mmCIF file of C-alpha atoms in Angstrom:
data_model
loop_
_atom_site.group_PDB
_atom_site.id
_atom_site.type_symbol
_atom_site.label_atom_id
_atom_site.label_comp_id
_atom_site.label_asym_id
_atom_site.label_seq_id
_atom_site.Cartn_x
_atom_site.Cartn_y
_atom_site.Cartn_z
ATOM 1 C CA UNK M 1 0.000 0.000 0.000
ATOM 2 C CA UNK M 2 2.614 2.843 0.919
ATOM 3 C CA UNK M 3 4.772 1.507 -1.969
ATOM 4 C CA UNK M 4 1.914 2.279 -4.432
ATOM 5 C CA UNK M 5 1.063 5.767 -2.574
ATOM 6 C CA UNK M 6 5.004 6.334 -3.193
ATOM 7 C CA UNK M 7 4.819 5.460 -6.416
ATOM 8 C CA UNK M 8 1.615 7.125 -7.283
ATOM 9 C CA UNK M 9 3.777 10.757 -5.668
ATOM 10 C CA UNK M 10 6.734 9.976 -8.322
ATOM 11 C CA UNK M 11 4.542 9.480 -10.551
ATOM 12 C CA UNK M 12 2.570 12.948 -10.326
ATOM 13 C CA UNK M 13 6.014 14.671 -10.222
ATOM 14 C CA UNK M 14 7.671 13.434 -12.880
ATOM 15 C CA UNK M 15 3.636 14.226 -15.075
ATOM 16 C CA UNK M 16 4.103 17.690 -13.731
ATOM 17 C CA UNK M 17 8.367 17.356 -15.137
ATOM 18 C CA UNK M 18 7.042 16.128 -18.269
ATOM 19 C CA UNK M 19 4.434 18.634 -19.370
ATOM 20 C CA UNK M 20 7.270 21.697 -18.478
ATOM 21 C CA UNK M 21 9.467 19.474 -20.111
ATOM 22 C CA UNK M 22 7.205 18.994 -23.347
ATOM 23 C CA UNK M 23 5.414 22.163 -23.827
ATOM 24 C CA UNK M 24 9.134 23.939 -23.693
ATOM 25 C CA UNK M 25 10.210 20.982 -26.871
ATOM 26 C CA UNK M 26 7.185 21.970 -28.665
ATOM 27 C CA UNK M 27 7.574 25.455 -28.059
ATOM 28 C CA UNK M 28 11.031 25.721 -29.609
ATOM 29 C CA UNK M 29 10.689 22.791 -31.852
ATOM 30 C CA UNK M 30 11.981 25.544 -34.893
ATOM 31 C CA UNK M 31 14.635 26.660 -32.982
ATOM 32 C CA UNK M 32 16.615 23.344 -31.776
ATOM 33 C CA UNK M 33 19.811 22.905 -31.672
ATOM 34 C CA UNK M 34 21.671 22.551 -34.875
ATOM 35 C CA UNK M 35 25.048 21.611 -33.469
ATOM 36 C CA UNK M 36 23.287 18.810 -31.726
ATOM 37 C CA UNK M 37 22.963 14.858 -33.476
ATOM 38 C CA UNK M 38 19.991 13.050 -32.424
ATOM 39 C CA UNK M 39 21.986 9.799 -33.234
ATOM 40 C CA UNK M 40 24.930 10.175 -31.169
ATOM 41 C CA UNK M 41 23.041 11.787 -28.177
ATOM 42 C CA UNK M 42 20.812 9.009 -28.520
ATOM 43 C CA UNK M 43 23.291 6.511 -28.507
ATOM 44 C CA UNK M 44 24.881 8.044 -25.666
ATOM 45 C CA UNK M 45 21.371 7.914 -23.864
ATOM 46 C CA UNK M 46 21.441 4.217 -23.879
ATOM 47 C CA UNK M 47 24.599 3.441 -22.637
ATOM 48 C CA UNK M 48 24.833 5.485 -19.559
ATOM 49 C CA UNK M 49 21.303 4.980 -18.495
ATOM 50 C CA UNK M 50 22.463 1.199 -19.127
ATOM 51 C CA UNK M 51 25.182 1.366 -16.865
ATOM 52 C CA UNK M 52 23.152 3.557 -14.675
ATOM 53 C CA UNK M 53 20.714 1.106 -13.871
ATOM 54 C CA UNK M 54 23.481 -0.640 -12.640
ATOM 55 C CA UNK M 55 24.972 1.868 -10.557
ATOM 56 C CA UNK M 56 27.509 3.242 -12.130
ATOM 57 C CA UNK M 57 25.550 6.680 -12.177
ATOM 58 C CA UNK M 58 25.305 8.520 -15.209
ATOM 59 C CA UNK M 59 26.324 12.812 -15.000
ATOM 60 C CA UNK M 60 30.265 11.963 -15.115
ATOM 61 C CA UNK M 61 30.030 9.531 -18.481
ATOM 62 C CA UNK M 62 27.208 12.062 -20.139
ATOM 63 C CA UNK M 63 29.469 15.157 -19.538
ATOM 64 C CA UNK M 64 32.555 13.353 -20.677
ATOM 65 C CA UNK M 65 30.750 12.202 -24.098
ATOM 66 C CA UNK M 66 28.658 15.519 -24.601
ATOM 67 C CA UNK M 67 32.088 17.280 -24.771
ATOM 68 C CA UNK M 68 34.048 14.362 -26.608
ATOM 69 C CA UNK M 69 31.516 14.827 -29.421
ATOM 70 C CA UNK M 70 31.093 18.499 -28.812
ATOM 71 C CA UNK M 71 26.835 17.557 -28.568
ATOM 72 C CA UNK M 72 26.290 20.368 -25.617
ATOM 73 C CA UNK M 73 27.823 23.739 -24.747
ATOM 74 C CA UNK M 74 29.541 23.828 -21.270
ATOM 75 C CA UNK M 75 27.301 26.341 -19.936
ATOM 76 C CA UNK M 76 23.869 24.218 -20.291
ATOM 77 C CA UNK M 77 25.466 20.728 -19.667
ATOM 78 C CA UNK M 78 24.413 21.123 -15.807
ATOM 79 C CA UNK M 79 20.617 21.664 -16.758
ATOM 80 C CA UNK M 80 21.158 18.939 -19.835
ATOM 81 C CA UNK M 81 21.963 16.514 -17.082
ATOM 82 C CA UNK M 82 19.338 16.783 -15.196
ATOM 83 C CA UNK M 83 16.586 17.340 -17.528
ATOM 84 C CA UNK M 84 17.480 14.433 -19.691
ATOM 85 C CA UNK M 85 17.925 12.038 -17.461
ATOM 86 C CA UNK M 86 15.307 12.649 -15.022
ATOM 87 C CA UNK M 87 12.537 10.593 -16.830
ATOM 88 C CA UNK M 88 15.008 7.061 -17.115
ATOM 89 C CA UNK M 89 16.213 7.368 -13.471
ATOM 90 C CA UNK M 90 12.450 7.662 -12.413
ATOM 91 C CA UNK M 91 11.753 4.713 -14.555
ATOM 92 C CA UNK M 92 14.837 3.107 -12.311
ATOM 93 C CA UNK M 93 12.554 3.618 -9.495
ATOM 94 C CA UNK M 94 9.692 2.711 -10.556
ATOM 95 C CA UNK M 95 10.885 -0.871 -11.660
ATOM 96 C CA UNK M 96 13.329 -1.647 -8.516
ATOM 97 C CA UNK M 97 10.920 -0.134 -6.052
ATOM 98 C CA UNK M 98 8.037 -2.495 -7.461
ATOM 99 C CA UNK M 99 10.293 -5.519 -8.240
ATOM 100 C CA UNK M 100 12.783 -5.744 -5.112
ATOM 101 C CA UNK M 101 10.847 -6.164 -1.472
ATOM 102 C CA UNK M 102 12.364 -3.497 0.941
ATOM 103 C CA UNK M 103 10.345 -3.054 4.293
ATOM 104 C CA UNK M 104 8.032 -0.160 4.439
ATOM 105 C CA UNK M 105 9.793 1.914 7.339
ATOM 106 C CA UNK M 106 12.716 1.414 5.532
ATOM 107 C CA UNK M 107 12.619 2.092 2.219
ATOM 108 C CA UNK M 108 10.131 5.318 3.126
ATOM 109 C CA UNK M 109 12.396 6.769 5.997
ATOM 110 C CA UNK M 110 15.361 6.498 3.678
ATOM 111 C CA UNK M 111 14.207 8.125 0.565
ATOM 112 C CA UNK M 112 12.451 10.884 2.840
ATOM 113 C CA UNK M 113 15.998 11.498 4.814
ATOM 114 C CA UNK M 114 17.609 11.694 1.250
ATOM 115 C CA UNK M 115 15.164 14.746 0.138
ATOM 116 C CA UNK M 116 15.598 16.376 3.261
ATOM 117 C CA UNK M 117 19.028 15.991 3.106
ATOM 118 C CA UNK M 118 19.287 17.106 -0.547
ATOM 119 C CA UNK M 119 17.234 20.211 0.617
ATOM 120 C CA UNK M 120 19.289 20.689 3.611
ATOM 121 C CA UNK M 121 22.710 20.204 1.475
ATOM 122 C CA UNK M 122 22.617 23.556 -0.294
ATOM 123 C CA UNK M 123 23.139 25.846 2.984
ATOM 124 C CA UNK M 124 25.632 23.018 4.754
ATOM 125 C CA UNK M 125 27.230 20.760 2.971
ATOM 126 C CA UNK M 126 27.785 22.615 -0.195
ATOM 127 C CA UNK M 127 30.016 24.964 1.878
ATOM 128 C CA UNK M 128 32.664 22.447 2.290
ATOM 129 C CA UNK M 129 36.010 22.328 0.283
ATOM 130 C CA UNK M 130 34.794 20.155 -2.589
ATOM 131 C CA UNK M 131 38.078 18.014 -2.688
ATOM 132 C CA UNK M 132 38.371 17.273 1.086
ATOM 133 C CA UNK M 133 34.974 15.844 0.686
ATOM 134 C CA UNK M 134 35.901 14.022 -2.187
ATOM 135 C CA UNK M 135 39.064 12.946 -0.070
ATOM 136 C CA UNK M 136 36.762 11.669 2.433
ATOM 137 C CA UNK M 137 34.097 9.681 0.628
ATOM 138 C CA UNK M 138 36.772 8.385 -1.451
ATOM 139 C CA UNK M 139 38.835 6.620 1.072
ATOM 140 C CA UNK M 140 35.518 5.926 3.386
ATOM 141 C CA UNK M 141 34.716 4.089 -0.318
ATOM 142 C CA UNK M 142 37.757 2.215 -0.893
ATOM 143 C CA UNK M 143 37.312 0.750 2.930
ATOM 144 C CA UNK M 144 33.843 -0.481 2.195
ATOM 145 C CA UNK M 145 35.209 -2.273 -0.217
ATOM 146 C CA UNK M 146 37.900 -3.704 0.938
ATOM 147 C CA UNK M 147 35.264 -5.176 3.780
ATOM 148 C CA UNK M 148 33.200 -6.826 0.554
ATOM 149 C CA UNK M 149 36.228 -8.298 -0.950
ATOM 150 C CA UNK M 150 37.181 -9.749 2.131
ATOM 151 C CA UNK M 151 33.568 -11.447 2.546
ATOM 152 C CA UNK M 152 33.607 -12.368 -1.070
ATOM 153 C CA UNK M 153 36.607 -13.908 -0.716
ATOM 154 C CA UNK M 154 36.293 -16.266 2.344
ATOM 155 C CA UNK M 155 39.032 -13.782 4.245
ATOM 156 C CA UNK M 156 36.546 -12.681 7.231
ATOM 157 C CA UNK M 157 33.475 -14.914 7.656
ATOM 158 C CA UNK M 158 31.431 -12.729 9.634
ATOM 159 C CA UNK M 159 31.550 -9.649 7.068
ATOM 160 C CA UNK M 160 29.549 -12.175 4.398
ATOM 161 C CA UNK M 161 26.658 -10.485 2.383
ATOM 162 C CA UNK M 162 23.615 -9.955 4.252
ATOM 163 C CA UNK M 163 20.613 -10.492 3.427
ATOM 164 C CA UNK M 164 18.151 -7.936 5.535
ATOM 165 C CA UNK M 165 15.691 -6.378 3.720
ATOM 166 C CA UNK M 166 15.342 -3.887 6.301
ATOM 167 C CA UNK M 167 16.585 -2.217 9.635
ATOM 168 C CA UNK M 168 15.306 -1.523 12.997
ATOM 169 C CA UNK M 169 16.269 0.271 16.161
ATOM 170 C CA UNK M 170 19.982 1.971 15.953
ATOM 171 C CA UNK M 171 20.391 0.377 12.552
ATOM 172 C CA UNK M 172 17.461 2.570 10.741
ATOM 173 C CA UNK M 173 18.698 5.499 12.702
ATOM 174 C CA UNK M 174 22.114 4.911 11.109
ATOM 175 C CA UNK M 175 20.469 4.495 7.714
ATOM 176 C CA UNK M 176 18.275 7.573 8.119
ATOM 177 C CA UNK M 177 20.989 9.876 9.236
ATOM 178 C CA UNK M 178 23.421 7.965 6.731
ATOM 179 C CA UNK M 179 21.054 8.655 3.031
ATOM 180 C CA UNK M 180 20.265 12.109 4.711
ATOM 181 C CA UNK M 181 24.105 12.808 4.250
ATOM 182 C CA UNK M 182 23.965 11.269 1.037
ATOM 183 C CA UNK M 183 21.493 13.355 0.378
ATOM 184 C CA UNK M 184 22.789 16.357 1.228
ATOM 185 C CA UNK M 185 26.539 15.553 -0.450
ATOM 186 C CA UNK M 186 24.916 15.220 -3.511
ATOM 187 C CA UNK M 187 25.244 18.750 -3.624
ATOM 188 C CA UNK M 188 28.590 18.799 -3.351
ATOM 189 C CA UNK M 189 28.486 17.315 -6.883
ATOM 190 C CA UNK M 190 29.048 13.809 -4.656
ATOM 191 C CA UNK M 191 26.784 10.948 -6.500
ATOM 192 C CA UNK M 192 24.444 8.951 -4.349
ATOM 193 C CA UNK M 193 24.836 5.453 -5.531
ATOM 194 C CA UNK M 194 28.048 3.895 -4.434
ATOM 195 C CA UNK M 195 27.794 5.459 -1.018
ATOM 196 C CA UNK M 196 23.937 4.476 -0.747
ATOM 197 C CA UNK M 197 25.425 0.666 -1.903
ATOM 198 C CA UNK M 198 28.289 0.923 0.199
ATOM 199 C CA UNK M 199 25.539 2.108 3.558
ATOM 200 C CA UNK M 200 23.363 -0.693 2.811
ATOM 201 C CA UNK M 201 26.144 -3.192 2.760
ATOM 202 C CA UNK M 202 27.811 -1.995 6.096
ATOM 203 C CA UNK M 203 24.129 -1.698 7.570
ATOM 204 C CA UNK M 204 23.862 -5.811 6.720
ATOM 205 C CA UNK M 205 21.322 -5.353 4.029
ATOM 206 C CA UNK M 206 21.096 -7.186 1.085
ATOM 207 C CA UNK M 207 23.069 -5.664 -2.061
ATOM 208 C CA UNK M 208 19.857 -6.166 -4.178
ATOM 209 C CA UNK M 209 17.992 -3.406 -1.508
ATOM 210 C CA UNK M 210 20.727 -0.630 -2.286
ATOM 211 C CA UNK M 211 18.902 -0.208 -5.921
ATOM 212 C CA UNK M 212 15.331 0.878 -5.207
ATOM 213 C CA UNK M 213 16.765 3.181 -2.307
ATOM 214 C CA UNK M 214 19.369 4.962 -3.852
ATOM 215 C CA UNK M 215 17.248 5.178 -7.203
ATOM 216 C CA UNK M 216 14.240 6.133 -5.745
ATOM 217 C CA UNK M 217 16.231 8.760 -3.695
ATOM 218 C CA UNK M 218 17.376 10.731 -7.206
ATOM 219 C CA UNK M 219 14.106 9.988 -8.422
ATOM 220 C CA UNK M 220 12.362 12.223 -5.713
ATOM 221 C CA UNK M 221 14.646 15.268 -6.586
ATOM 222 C CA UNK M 222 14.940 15.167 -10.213
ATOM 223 C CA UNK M 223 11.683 16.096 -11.311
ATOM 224 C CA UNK M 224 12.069 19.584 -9.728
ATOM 225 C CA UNK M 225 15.290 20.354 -10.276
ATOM 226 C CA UNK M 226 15.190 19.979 -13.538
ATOM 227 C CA UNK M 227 11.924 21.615 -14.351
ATOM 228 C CA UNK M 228 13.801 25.067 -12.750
ATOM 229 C CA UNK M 229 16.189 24.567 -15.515
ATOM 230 C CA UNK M 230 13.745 24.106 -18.050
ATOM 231 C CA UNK M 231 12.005 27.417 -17.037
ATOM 232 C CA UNK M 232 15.355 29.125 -16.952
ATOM 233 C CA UNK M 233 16.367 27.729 -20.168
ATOM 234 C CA UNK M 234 19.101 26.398 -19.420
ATOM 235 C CA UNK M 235 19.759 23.041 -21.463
ATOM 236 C CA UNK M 236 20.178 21.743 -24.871
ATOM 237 C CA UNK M 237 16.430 20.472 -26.079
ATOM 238 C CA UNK M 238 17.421 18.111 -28.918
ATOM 239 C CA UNK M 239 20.277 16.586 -26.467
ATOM 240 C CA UNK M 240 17.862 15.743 -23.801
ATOM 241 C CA UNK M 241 15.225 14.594 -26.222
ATOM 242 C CA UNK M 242 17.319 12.138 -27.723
ATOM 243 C CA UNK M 243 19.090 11.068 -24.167
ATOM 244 C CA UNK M 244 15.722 10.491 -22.722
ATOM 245 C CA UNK M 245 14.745 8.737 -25.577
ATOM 246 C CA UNK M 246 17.707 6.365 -25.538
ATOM 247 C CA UNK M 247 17.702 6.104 -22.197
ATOM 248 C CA UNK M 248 14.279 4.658 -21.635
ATOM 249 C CA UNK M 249 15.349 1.989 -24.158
ATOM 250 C CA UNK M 250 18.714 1.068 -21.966
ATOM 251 C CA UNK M 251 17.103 1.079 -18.396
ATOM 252 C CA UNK M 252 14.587 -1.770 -19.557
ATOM 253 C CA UNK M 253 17.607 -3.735 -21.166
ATOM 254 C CA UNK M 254 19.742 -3.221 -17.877
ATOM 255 C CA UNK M 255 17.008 -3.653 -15.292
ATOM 256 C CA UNK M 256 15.987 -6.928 -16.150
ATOM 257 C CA UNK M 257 19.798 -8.041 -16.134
ATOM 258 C CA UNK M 258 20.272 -6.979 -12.446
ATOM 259 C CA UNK M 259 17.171 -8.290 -11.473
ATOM 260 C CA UNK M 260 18.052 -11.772 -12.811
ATOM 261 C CA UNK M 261 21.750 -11.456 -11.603
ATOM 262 C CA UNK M 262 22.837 -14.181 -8.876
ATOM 263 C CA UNK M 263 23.528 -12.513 -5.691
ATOM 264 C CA UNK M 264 27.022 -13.283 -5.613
ATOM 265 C CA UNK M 265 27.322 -11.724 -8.859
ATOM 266 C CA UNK M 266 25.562 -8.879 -8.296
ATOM 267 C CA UNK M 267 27.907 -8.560 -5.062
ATOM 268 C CA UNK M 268 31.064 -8.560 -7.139
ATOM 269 C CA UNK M 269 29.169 -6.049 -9.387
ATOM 270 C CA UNK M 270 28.692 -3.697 -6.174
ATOM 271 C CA UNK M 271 32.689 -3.940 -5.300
ATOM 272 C CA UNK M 272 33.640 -2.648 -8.532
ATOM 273 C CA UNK M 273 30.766 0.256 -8.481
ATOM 274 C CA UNK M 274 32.681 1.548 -5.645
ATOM 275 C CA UNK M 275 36.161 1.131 -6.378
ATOM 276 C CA UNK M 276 35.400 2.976 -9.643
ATOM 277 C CA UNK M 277 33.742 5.773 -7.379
ATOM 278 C CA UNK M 278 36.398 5.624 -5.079
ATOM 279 C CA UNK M 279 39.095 6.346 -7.700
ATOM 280 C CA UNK M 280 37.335 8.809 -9.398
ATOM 281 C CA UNK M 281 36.543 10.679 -6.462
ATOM 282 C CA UNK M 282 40.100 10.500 -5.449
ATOM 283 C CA UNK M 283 41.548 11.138 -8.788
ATOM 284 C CA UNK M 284 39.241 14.467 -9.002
ATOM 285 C CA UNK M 285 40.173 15.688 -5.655
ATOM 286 C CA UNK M 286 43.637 15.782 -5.782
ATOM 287 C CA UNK M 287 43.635 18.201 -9.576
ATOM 288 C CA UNK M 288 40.694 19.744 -8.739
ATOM 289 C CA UNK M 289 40.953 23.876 -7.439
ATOM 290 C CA UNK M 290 38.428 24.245 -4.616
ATOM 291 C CA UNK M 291 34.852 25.148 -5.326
ATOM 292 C CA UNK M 292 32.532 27.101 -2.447
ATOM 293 C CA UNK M 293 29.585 25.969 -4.223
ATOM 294 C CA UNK M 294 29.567 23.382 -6.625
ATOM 295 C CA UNK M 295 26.697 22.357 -8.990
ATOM 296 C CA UNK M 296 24.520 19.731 -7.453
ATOM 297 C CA UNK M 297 25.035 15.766 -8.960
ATOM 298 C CA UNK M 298 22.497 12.978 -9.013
#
């Protein structure tokens, strides 16, 4: 029951995203861009909402191809983000959140901490030196996995995979406080995912859990964030169009992989979600300048 009232809130936000979102393509549909393909934004649409729905999160690879191919002017590739990948991460949601049981008090307390948090983030968190947070997630990253290796590997028996598919008592108020900093780090351009995986694997969750919660997390925010940028027109049309587009068509393709992935499998998949994090976090934060306020990453 709340999981369909959840759902049933996503769903009116992202109807509200979509309208802003469609009237504004219609409006312009003379005027789009020129220096834009639909082919190779579409193409790059697919793969990082593939890997997406896996966790690897998808602003980092989108900005890195957009500028490869020269598909998106700096300036708008914040609001491009957002906008066009707003509608396949709430599809993310929508599938892991109906497909993968996570108790009610859970999965409800976490996503609500992460939008608080998120909220929050912009007055606090986004304050902090961007690369000593970086510093910190990174190495707090490279720990966690270092723990699921070990389990993976036989080396400590009691840090095995769990298999809770929710928390109670000082666990859920670790979880709660824990997504509500994930939340809020998110605008310190810190992605959610492989610190949301990495929490629900310390917290003795299953791995499988991690996906509706971090997923449904972004999914809360998106909507609104991007229909600001819409308003303020502030993104490339034909590039989020096309992104969308492809997008859709690699979330379905990846979603029903995960689902059907052993959980073993799906653990190994987890450890290398983080290292990758982990590195890139690291690698960023030590030839990045410092930034007081950095643009906010889902």
């Amino acid at each position: 029951m709340i999981t369909n009232v959840l759902l049933g809130i996503l769903g009116l936000f992202t109807a509200g995203f979509a309208v802003i979102f469609g009237k504004d393509v219609a409006a312009h549909k003379d005027q789009l861009e020129e220096e834009t393909s639909w082919a190779i934004t579409g193409i790059i649409g697919f793969f990082v909402n593939f890997f997406d729905t896996l966790g690897i999160g998808s602003f980092a690879p989108t900005t890195a191809l957009v500028r490869a191919f020269k598909q998106v002017q700096d300036r708008i590739i914040p609001g491009t983000l957002n906008v066009s990948c707003t509608i396949p991460v709430v599809l993310e949601a929508f599938i892991f959140i109906a497909a993968i049981e996570v108790e009610t008090i859970t999965l409800v307390s976490m996503l609500a901490a992460a939008v608080v948090g998120a909220s929050l983030g912009a007055g606090i968190v986004a304050k902090l030196p961007e690369k000593s947070v970086q510093r910190v997630m990174g190495f707090a990253l490279l720990a966690t996995a270092f723990l699921m290796l070990s389990g993976q590997m036989g080396w400590t028996a009691s840090l095995g995979t769990g298999d809770a598919i929710g928390l109670t008592g000082s666990k859920l108020i670790i979880g709660i406080i824990g997504n509500l900093v994930l939340g809020a780090l998110m605008t310190a351009g810190i992605g959610l995912y492989a610190p949301c995986m990495a929490l629900v694997y310390m917290l003795g969750m299953s791995p499988r859990v991690a996906f509706p919660i971090m997923m449904g997390s972004c999914a809360f925010l998106m909507p609104v964030a991007s229909a600001r940028f819409i308003k303020e027109k502030a993104y490339n049309r034909k590039a989020s169009v096309a992104i969308t587009l492809g997008g859709v068509v690699g979330v379905l393709i990846a979603a029903y992989i995960v689902k059907s992935l052993p959980i073993k499998i799906l653990t190994w998949l987890v450890i290398v979600v983080i290292l990758y994090t982990a590195i890139t976090l690291l690698r960023d934060s030590f030839k990045a300048k410092e930034v007081v306020n950095p643009e906010k990453n889902a």
